[in-house]
mmCIF file of C-alpha atoms in Angstrom:
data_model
loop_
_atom_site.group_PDB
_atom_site.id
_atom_site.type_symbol
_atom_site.label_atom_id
_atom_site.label_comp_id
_atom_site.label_asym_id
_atom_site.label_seq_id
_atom_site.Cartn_x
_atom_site.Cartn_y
_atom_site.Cartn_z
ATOM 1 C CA UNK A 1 -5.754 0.960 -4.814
ATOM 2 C CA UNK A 2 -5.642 3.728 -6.918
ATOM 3 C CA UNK A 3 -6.208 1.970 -10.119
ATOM 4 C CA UNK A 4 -9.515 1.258 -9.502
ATOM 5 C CA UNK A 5 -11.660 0.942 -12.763
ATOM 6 C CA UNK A 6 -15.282 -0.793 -11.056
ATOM 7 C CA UNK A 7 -14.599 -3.135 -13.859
ATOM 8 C CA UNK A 8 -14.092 -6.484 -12.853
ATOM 9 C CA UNK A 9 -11.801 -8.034 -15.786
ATOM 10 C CA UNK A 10 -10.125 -5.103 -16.375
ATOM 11 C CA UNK A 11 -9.003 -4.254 -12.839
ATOM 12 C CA UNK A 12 -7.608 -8.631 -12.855
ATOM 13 C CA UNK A 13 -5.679 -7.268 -15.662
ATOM 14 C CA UNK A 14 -3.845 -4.388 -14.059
ATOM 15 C CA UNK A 15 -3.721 -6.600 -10.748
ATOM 16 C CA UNK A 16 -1.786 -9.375 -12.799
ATOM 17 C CA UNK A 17 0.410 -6.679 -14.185
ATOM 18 C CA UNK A 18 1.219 -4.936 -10.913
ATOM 19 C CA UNK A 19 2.113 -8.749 -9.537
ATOM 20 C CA UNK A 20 5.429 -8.546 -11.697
ATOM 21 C CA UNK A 21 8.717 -7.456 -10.770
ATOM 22 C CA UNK A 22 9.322 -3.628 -11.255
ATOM 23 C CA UNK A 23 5.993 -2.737 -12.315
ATOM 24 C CA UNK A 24 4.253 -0.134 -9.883
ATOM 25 C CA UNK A 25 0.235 0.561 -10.043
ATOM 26 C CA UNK A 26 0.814 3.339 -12.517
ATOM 27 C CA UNK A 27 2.460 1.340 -15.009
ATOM 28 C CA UNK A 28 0.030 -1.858 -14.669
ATOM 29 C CA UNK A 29 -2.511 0.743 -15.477
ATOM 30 C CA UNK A 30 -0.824 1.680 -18.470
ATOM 31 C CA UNK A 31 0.300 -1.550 -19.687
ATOM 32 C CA UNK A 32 -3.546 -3.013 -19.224
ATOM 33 C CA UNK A 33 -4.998 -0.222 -21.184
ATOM 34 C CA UNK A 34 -2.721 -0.643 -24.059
ATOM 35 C CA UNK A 35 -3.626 -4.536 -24.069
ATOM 36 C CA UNK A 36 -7.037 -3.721 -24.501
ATOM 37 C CA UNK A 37 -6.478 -0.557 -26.927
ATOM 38 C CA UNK A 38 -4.564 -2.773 -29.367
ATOM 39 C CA UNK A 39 -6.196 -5.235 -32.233
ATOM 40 C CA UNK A 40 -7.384 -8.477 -30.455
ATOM 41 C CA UNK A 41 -4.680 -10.806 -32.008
ATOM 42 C CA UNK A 42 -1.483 -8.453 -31.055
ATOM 43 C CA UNK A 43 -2.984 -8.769 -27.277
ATOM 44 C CA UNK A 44 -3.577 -12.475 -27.462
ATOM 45 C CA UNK A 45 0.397 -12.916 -28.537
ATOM 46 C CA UNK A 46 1.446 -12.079 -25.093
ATOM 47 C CA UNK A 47 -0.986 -14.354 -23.366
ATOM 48 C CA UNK A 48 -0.263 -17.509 -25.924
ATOM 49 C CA UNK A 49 3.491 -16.641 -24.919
ATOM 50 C CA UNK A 50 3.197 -16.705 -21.521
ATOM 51 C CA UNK A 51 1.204 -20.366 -22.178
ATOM 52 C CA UNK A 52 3.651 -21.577 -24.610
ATOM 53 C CA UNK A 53 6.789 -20.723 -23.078
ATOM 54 C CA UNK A 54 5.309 -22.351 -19.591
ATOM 55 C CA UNK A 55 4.088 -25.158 -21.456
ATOM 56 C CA UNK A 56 7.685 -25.990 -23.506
ATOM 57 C CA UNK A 57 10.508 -24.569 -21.225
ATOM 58 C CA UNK A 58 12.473 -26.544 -18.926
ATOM 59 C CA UNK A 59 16.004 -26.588 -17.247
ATOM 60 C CA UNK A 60 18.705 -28.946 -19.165
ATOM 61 C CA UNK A 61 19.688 -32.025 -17.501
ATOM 62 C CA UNK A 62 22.873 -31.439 -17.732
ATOM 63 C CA UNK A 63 23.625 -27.775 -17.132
ATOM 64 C CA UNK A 64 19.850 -26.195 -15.963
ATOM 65 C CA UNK A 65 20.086 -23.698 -18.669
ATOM 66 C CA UNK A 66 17.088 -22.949 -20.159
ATOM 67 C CA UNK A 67 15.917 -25.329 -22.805
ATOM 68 C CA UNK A 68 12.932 -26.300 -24.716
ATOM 69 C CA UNK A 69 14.567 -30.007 -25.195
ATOM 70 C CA UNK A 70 15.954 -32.625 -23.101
ATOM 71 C CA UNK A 71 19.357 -30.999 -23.109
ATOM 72 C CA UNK A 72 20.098 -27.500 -23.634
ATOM 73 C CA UNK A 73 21.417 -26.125 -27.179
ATOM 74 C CA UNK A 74 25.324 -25.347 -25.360
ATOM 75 C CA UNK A 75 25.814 -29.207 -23.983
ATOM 76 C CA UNK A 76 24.352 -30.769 -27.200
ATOM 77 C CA UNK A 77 27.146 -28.398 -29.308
ATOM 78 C CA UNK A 78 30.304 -30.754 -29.681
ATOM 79 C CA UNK A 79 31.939 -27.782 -30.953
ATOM 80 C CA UNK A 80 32.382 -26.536 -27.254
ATOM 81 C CA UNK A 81 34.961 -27.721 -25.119
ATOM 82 C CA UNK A 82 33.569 -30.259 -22.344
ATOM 83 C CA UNK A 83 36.809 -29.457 -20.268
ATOM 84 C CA UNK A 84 35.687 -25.867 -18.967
ATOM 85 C CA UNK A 85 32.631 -25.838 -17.270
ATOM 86 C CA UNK A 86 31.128 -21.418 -16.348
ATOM 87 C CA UNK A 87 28.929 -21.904 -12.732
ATOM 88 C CA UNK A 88 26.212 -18.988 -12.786
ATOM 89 C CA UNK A 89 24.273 -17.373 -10.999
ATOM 90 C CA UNK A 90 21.171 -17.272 -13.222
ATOM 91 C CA UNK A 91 20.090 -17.938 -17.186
ATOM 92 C CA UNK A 92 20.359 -14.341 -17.806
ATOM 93 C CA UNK A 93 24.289 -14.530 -16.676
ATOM 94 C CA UNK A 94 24.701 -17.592 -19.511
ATOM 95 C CA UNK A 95 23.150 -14.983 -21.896
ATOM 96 C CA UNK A 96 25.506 -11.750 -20.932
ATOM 97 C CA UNK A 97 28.529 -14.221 -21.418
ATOM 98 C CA UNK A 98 27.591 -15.645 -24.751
ATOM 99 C CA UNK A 99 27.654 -11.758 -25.953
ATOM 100 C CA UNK A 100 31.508 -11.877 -25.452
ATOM 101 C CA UNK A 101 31.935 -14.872 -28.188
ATOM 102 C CA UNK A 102 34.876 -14.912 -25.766
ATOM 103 C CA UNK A 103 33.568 -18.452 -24.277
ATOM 104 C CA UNK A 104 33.388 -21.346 -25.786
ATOM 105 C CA UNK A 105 33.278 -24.455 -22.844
ATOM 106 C CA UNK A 106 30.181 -25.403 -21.186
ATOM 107 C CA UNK A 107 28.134 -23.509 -18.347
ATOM 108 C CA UNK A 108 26.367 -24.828 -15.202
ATOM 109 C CA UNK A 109 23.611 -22.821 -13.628
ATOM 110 C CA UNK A 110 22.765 -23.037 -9.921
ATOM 111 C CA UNK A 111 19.268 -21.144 -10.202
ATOM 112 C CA UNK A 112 20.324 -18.507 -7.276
ATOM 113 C CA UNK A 113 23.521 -17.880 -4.735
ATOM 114 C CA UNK A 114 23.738 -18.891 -1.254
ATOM 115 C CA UNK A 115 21.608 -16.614 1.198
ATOM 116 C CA UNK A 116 21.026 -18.111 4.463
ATOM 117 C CA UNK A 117 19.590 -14.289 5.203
ATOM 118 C CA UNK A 118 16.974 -15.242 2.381
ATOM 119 C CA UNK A 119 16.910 -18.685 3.540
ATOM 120 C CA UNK A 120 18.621 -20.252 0.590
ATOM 121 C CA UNK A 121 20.495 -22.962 1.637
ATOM 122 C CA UNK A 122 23.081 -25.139 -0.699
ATOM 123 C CA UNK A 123 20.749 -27.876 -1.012
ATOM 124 C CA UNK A 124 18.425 -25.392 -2.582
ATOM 125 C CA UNK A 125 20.552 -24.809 -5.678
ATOM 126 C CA UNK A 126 21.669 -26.924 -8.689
ATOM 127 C CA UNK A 127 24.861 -27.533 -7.191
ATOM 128 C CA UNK A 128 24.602 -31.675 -6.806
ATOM 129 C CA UNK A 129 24.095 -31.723 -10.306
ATOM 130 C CA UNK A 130 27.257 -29.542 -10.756
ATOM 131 C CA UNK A 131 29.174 -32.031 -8.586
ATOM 132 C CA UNK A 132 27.667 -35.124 -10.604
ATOM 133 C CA UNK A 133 29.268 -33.695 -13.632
ATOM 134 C CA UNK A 134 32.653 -33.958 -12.334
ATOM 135 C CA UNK A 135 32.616 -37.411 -11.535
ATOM 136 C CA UNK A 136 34.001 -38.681 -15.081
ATOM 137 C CA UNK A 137 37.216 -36.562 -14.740
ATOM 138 C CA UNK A 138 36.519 -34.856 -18.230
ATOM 139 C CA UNK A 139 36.428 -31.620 -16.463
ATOM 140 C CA UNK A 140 39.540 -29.890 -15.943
ATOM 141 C CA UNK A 141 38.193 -26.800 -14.978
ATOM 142 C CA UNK A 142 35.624 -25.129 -13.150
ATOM 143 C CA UNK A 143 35.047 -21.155 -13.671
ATOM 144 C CA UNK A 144 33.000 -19.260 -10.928
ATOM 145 C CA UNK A 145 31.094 -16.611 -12.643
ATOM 146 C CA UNK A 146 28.893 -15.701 -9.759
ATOM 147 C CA UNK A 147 27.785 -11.560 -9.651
ATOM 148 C CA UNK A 148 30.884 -9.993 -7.264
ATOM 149 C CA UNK A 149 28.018 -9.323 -4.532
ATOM 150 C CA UNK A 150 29.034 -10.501 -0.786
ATOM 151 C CA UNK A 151 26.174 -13.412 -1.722
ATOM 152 C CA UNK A 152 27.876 -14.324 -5.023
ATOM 153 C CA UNK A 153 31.612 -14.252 -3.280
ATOM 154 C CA UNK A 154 30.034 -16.305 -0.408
ATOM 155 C CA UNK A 155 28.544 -19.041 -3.164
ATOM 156 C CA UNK A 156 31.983 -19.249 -5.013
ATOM 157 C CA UNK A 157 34.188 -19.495 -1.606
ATOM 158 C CA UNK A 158 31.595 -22.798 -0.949
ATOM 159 C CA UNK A 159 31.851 -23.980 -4.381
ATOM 160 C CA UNK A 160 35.529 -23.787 -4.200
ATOM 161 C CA UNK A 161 35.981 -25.425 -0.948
ATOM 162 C CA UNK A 162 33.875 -28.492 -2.368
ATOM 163 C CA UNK A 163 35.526 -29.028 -5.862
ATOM 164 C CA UNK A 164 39.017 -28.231 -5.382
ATOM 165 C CA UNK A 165 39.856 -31.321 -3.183
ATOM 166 C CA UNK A 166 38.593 -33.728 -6.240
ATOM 167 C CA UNK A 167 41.695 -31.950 -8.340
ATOM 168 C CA UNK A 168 39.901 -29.868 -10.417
ATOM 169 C CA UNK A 169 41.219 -26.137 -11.337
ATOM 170 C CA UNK A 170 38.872 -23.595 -9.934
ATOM 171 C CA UNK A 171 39.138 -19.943 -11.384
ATOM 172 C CA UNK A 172 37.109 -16.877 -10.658
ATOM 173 C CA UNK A 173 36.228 -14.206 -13.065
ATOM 174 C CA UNK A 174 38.907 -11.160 -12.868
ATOM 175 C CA UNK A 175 37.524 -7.650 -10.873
ATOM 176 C CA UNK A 176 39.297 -4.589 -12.347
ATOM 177 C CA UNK A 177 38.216 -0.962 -13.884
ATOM 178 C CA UNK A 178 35.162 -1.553 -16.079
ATOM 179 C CA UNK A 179 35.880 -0.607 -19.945
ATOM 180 C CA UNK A 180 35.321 2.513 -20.345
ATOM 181 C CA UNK A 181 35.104 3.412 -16.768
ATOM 182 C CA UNK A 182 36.556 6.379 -14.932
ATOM 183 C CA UNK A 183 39.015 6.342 -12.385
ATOM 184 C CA UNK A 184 37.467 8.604 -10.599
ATOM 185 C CA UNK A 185 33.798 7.100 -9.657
ATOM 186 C CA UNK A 186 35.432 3.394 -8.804
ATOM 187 C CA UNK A 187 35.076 2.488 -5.986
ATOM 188 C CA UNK A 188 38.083 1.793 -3.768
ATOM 189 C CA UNK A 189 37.371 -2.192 -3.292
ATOM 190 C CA UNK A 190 37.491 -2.705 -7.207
ATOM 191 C CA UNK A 191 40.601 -0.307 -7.884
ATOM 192 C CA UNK A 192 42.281 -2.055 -4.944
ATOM 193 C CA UNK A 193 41.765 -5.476 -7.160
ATOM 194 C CA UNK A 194 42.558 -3.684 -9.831
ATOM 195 C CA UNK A 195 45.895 -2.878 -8.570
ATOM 196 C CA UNK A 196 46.986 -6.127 -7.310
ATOM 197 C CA UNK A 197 45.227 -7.675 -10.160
ATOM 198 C CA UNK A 198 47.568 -5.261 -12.622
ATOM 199 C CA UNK A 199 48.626 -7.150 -16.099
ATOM 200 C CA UNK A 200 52.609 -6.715 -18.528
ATOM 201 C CA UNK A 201 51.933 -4.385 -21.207
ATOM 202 C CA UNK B 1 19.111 -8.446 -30.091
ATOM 203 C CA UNK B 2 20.884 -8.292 -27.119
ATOM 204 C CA UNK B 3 18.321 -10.486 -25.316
ATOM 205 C CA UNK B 4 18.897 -13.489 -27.669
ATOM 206 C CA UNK B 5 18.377 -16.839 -25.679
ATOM 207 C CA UNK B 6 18.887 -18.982 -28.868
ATOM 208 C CA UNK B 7 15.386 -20.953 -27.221
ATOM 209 C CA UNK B 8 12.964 -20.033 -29.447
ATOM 210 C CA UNK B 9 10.036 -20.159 -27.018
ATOM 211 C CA UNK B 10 11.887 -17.641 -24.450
ATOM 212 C CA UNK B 11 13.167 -15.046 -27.318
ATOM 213 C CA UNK B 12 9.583 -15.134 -28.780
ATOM 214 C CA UNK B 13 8.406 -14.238 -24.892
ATOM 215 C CA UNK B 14 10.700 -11.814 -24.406
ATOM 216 C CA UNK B 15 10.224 -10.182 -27.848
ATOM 217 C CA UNK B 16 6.302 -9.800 -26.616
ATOM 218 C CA UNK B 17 7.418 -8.100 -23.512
ATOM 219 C CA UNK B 18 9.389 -5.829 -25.356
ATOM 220 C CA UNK B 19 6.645 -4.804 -27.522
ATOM 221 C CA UNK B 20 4.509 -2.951 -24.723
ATOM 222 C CA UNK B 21 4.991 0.528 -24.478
ATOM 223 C CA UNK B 22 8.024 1.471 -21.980
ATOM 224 C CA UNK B 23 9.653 -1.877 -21.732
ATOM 225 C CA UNK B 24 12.984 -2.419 -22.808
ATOM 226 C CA UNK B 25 14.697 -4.910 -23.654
ATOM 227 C CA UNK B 26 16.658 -5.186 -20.132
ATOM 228 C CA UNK B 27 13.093 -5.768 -18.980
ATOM 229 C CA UNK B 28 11.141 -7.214 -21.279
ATOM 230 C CA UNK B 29 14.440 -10.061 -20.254
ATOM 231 C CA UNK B 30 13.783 -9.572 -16.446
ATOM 232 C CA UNK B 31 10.018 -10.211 -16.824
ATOM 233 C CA UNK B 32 9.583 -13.219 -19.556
ATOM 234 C CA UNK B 33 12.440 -14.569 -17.121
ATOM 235 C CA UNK B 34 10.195 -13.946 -14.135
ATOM 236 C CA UNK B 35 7.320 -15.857 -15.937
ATOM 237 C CA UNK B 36 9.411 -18.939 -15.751
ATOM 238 C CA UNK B 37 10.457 -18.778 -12.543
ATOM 239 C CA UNK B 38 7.379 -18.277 -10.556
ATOM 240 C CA UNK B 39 4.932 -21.735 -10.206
ATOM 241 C CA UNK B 40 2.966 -22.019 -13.582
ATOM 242 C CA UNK B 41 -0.528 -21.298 -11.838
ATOM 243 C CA UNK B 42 0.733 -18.356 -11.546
ATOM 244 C CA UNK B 43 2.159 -17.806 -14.439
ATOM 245 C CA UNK B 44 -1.075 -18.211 -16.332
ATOM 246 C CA UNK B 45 -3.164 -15.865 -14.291
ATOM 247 C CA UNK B 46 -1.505 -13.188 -16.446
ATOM 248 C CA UNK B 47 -2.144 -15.116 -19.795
ATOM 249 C CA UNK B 48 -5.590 -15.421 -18.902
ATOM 250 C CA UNK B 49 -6.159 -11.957 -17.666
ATOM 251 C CA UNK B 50 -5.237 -10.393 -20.978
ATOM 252 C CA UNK B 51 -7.382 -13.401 -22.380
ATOM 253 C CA UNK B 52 -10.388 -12.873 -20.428
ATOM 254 C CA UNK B 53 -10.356 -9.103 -20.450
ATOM 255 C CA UNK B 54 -9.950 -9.078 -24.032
ATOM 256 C CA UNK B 55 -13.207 -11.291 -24.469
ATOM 257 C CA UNK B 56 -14.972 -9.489 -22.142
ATOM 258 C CA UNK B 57 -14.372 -5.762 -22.269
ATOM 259 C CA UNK B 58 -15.412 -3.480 -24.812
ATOM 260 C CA UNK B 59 -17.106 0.419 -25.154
ATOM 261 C CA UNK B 60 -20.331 1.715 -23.149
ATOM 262 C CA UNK B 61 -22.955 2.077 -26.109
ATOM 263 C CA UNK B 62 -23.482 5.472 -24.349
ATOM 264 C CA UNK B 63 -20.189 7.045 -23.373
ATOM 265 C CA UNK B 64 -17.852 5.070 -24.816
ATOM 266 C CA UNK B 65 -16.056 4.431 -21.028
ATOM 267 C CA UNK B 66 -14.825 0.348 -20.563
ATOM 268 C CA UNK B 67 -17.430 -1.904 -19.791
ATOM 269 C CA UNK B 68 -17.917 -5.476 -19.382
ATOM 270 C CA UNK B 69 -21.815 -4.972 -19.850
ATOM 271 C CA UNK B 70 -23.962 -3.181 -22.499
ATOM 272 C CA UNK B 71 -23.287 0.187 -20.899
ATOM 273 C CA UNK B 72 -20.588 1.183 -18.203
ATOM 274 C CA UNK B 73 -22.097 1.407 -14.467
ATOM 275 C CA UNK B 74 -21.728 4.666 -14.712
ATOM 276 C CA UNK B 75 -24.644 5.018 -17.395
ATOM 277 C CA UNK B 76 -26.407 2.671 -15.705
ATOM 278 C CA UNK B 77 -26.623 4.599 -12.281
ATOM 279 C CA UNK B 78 -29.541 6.333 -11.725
ATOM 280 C CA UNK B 79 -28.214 8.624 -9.076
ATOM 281 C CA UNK B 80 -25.719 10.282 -10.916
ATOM 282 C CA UNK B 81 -26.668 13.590 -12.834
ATOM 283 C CA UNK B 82 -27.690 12.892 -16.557
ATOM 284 C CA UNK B 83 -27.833 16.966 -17.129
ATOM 285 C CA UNK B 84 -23.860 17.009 -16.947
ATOM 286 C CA UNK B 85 -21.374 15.289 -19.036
ATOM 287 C CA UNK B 86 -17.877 15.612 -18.891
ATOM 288 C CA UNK B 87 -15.913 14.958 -21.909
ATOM 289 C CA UNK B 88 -12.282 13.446 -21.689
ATOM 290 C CA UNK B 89 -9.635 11.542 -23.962
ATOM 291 C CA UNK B 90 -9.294 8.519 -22.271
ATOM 292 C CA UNK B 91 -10.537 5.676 -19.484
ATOM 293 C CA UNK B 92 -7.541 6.724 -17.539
ATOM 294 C CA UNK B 93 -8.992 10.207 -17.006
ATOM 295 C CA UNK B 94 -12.521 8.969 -16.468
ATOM 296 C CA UNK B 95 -10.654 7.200 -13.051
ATOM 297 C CA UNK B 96 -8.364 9.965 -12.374
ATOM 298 C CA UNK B 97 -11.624 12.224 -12.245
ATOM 299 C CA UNK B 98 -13.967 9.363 -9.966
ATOM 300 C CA UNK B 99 -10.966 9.220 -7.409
ATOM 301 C CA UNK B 100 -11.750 12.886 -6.515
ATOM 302 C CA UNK B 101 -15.300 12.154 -5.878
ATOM 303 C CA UNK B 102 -16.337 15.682 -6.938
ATOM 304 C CA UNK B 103 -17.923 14.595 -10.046
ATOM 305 C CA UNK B 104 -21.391 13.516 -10.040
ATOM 306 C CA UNK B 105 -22.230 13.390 -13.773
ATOM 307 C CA UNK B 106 -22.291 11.025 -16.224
ATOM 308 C CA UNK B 107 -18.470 10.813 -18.748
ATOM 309 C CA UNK B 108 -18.148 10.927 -22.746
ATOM 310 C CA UNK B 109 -14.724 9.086 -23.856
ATOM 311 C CA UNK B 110 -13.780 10.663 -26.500
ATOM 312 C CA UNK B 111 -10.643 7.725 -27.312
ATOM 313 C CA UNK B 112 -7.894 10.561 -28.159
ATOM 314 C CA UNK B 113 -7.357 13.834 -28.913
ATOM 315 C CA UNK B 114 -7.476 15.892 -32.479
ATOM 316 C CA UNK B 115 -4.110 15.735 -33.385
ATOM 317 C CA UNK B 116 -3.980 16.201 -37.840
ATOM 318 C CA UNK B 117 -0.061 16.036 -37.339
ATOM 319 C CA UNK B 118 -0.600 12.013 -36.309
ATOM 320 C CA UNK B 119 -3.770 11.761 -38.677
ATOM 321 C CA UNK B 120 -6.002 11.659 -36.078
ATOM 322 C CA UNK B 121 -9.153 13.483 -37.728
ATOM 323 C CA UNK B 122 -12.476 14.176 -35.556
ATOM 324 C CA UNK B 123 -14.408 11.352 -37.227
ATOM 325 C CA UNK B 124 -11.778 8.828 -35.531
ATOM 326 C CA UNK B 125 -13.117 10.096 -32.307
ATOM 327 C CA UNK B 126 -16.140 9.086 -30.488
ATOM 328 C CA UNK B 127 -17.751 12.475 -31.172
ATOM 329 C CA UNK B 128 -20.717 11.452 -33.436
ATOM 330 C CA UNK B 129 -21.440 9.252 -30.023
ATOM 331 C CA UNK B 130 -21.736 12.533 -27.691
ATOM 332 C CA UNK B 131 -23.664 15.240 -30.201
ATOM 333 C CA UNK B 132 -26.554 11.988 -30.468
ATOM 334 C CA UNK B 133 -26.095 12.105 -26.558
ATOM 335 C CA UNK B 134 -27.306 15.710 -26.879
ATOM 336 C CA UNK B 135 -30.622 15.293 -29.158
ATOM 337 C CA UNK B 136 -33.142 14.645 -26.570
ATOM 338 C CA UNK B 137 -32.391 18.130 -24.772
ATOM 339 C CA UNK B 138 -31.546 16.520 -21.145
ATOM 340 C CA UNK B 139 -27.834 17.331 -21.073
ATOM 341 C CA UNK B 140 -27.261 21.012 -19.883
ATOM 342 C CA UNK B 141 -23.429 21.348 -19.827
ATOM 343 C CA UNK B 142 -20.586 19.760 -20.960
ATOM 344 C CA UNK B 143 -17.194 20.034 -19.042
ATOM 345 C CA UNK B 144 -14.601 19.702 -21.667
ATOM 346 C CA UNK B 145 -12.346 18.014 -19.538
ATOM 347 C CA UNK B 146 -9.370 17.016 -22.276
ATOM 348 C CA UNK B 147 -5.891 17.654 -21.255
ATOM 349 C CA UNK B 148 -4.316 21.080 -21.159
ATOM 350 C CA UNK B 149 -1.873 20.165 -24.126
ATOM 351 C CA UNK B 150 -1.865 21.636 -27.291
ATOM 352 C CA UNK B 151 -3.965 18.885 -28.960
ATOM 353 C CA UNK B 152 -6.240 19.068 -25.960
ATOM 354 C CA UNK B 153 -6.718 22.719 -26.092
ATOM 355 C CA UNK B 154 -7.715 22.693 -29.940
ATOM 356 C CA UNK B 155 -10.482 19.561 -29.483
ATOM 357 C CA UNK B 156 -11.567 21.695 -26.646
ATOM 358 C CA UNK B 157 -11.985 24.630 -29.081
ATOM 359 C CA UNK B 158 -13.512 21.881 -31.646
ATOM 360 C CA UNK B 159 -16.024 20.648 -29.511
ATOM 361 C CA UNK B 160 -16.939 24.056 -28.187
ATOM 362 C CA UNK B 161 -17.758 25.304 -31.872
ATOM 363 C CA UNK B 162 -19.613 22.397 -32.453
ATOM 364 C CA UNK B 163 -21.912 22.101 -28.823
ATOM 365 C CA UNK B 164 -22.297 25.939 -28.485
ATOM 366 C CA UNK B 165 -25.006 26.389 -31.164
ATOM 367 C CA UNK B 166 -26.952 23.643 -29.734
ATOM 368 C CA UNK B 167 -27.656 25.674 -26.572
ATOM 369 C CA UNK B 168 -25.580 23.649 -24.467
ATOM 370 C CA UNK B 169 -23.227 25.190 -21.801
ATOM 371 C CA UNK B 170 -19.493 24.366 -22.544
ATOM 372 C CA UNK B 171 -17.025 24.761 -19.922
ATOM 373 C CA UNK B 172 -13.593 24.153 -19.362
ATOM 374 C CA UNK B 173 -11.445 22.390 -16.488
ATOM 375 C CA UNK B 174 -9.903 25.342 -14.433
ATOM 376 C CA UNK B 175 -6.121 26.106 -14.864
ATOM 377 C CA UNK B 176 -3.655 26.980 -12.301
ATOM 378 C CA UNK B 177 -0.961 25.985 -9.951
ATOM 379 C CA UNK B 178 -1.120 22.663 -8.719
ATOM 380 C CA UNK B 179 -1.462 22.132 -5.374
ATOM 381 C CA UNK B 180 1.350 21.611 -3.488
ATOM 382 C CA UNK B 181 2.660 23.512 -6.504
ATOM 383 C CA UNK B 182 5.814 25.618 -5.756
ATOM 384 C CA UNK B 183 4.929 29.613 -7.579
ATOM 385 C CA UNK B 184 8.628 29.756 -8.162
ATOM 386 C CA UNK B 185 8.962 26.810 -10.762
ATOM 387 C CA UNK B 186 5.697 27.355 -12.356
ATOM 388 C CA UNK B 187 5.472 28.139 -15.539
ATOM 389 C CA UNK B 188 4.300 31.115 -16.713
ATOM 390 C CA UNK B 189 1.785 30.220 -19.072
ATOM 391 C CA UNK B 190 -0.016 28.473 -15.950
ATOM 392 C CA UNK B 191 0.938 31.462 -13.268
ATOM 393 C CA UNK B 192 -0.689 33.657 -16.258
ATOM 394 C CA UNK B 193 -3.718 31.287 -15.874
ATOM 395 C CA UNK B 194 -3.729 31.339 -12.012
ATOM 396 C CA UNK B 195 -3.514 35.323 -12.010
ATOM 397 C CA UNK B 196 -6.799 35.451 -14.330
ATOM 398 C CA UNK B 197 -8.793 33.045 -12.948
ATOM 399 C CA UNK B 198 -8.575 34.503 -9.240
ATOM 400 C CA UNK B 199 -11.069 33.524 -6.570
ATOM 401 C CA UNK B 200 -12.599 36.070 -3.672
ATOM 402 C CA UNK B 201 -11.658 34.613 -0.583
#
């Protein structure tokens, strides 16, 4: 490895930094030498983070949102409407929607999409709890968010195909031009939706 | 924020992500959510790598290079050549220059560069450290080995006054093209560089 210091805690360090996502050796290299460059108590923040958030995060057990309670800080709002329920792909997607203020019923996330390449099988995401959450009849409708990948169309096609027989409405999220888009660069799937998709001014 | 989770435990995670240098908030988002995703041994291997190195690691009493002993193994090996010490800003450099293998002397980390325009004045460098290196008369030259930016160049010239008069030889990294360099899109303060400091073949 090219990061080789001949220092035994310090090349853990750079090895624990190159383990996450997106960070090449380069990079862990930096990263480890500004942990050890900065005063002691800055450093330790990151590590008693990492501890904390491990120690006091959970998924809601209602939604599987992230939470550091029993139930998640969306289901335990009576303000939001218990009707609408958002199926996501991941706790990130539940974050990027919230930005809108545009959404105001509940969300459900299954923790991944449907992947058989990747060996992710239904069973593997949080979609029996989804299905338990129907059973009252308060839910009247069911919105799949899932990313507009061939894996996220694939999840909401089998999500579909399971809920709509118990008479609930299922929506999906409109395609079309992205704001502030040009013409030009989209590509021909989206403008095709956009087309068809095409709103009364 | 645009990486508000309303949890506080996640937000303050992802806040400490963002805070090292070159992460954004996109990422610092993508990482503190990788940290909950992957099993919690794992997890904590980076909390206590940044704990451990922190508690271990600190300056050779002699160069000033990382250590987790007294002094760096580099001091400490007897085979290396005490007569030559090359001078550079930082640990980085100190392993850029042992991956060529061509350097069989000992290192002085200097821990920056002279730079009055960020208040960085010579007695916040480790250079009281290297002139007591030079008292007992066993050093014969020092490469000055800091990088060929402007702030490099001047504690070059710095260190030069100062080491000259003790009847040390001072040198200087070589400049020229890089290899694998292309003539055409170097610069001509380098090609300048190259032309002067031509070798018989």
């Amino acid at each position: 490895m090219m990061t080789e210091s001949n220092i035994a805690s310090f090349d853990y360090l750079i090895e624990q930094f190159h383990r996450l996502p997106g960070i090449g050796s380069k990079t862990a290299l930096r990263l480890a030498y500004h942990m050890i460059s900065i005063p002691q108590e800055e450093a330790l923040k990151l590590a008693d983070a990492i501890a904390q958030a491990r120690q006091k995060l959970h998924y809601c057990r209602i939604c599987c949102n992230l939470t550091d309670k029993e139930l998640c800080y969306i289901c335990t709002d009576d303000k939001r409407n218990a009707e609408v329920i958002c199926v996501v792909e991941d706790i990130s997607d539940v974050m990027a929607l919230e930005r809108t203020g545009k959404f105001n019923g509940r969300y459900h996330v299954l923790h991944g999409v449907l992947s058989p390449m990747k060996g992710v099988l239904p069973d593997m995401l949080r979609i029996k709890e989804l299905l338990a959450r129907l059973q009252d009849k308060t839910v009247k409708e069911i919105i799949l968010a899932t990313n507009a990948t061939v894996e996220g169309e694939a999840t909401a096609m089998y999500l579909s195909k399971l809920i709509k027989p118990l008479g609930v409405r299922v929506t999906r999220l409109a395609y079309g031009v992205p704001v502030g888009g040009d013409l030009e660069y989209t590509d021909e799937v989206t403008l095709s939706f956009a087309i068809e998709g095409r709103r009364e001014l």
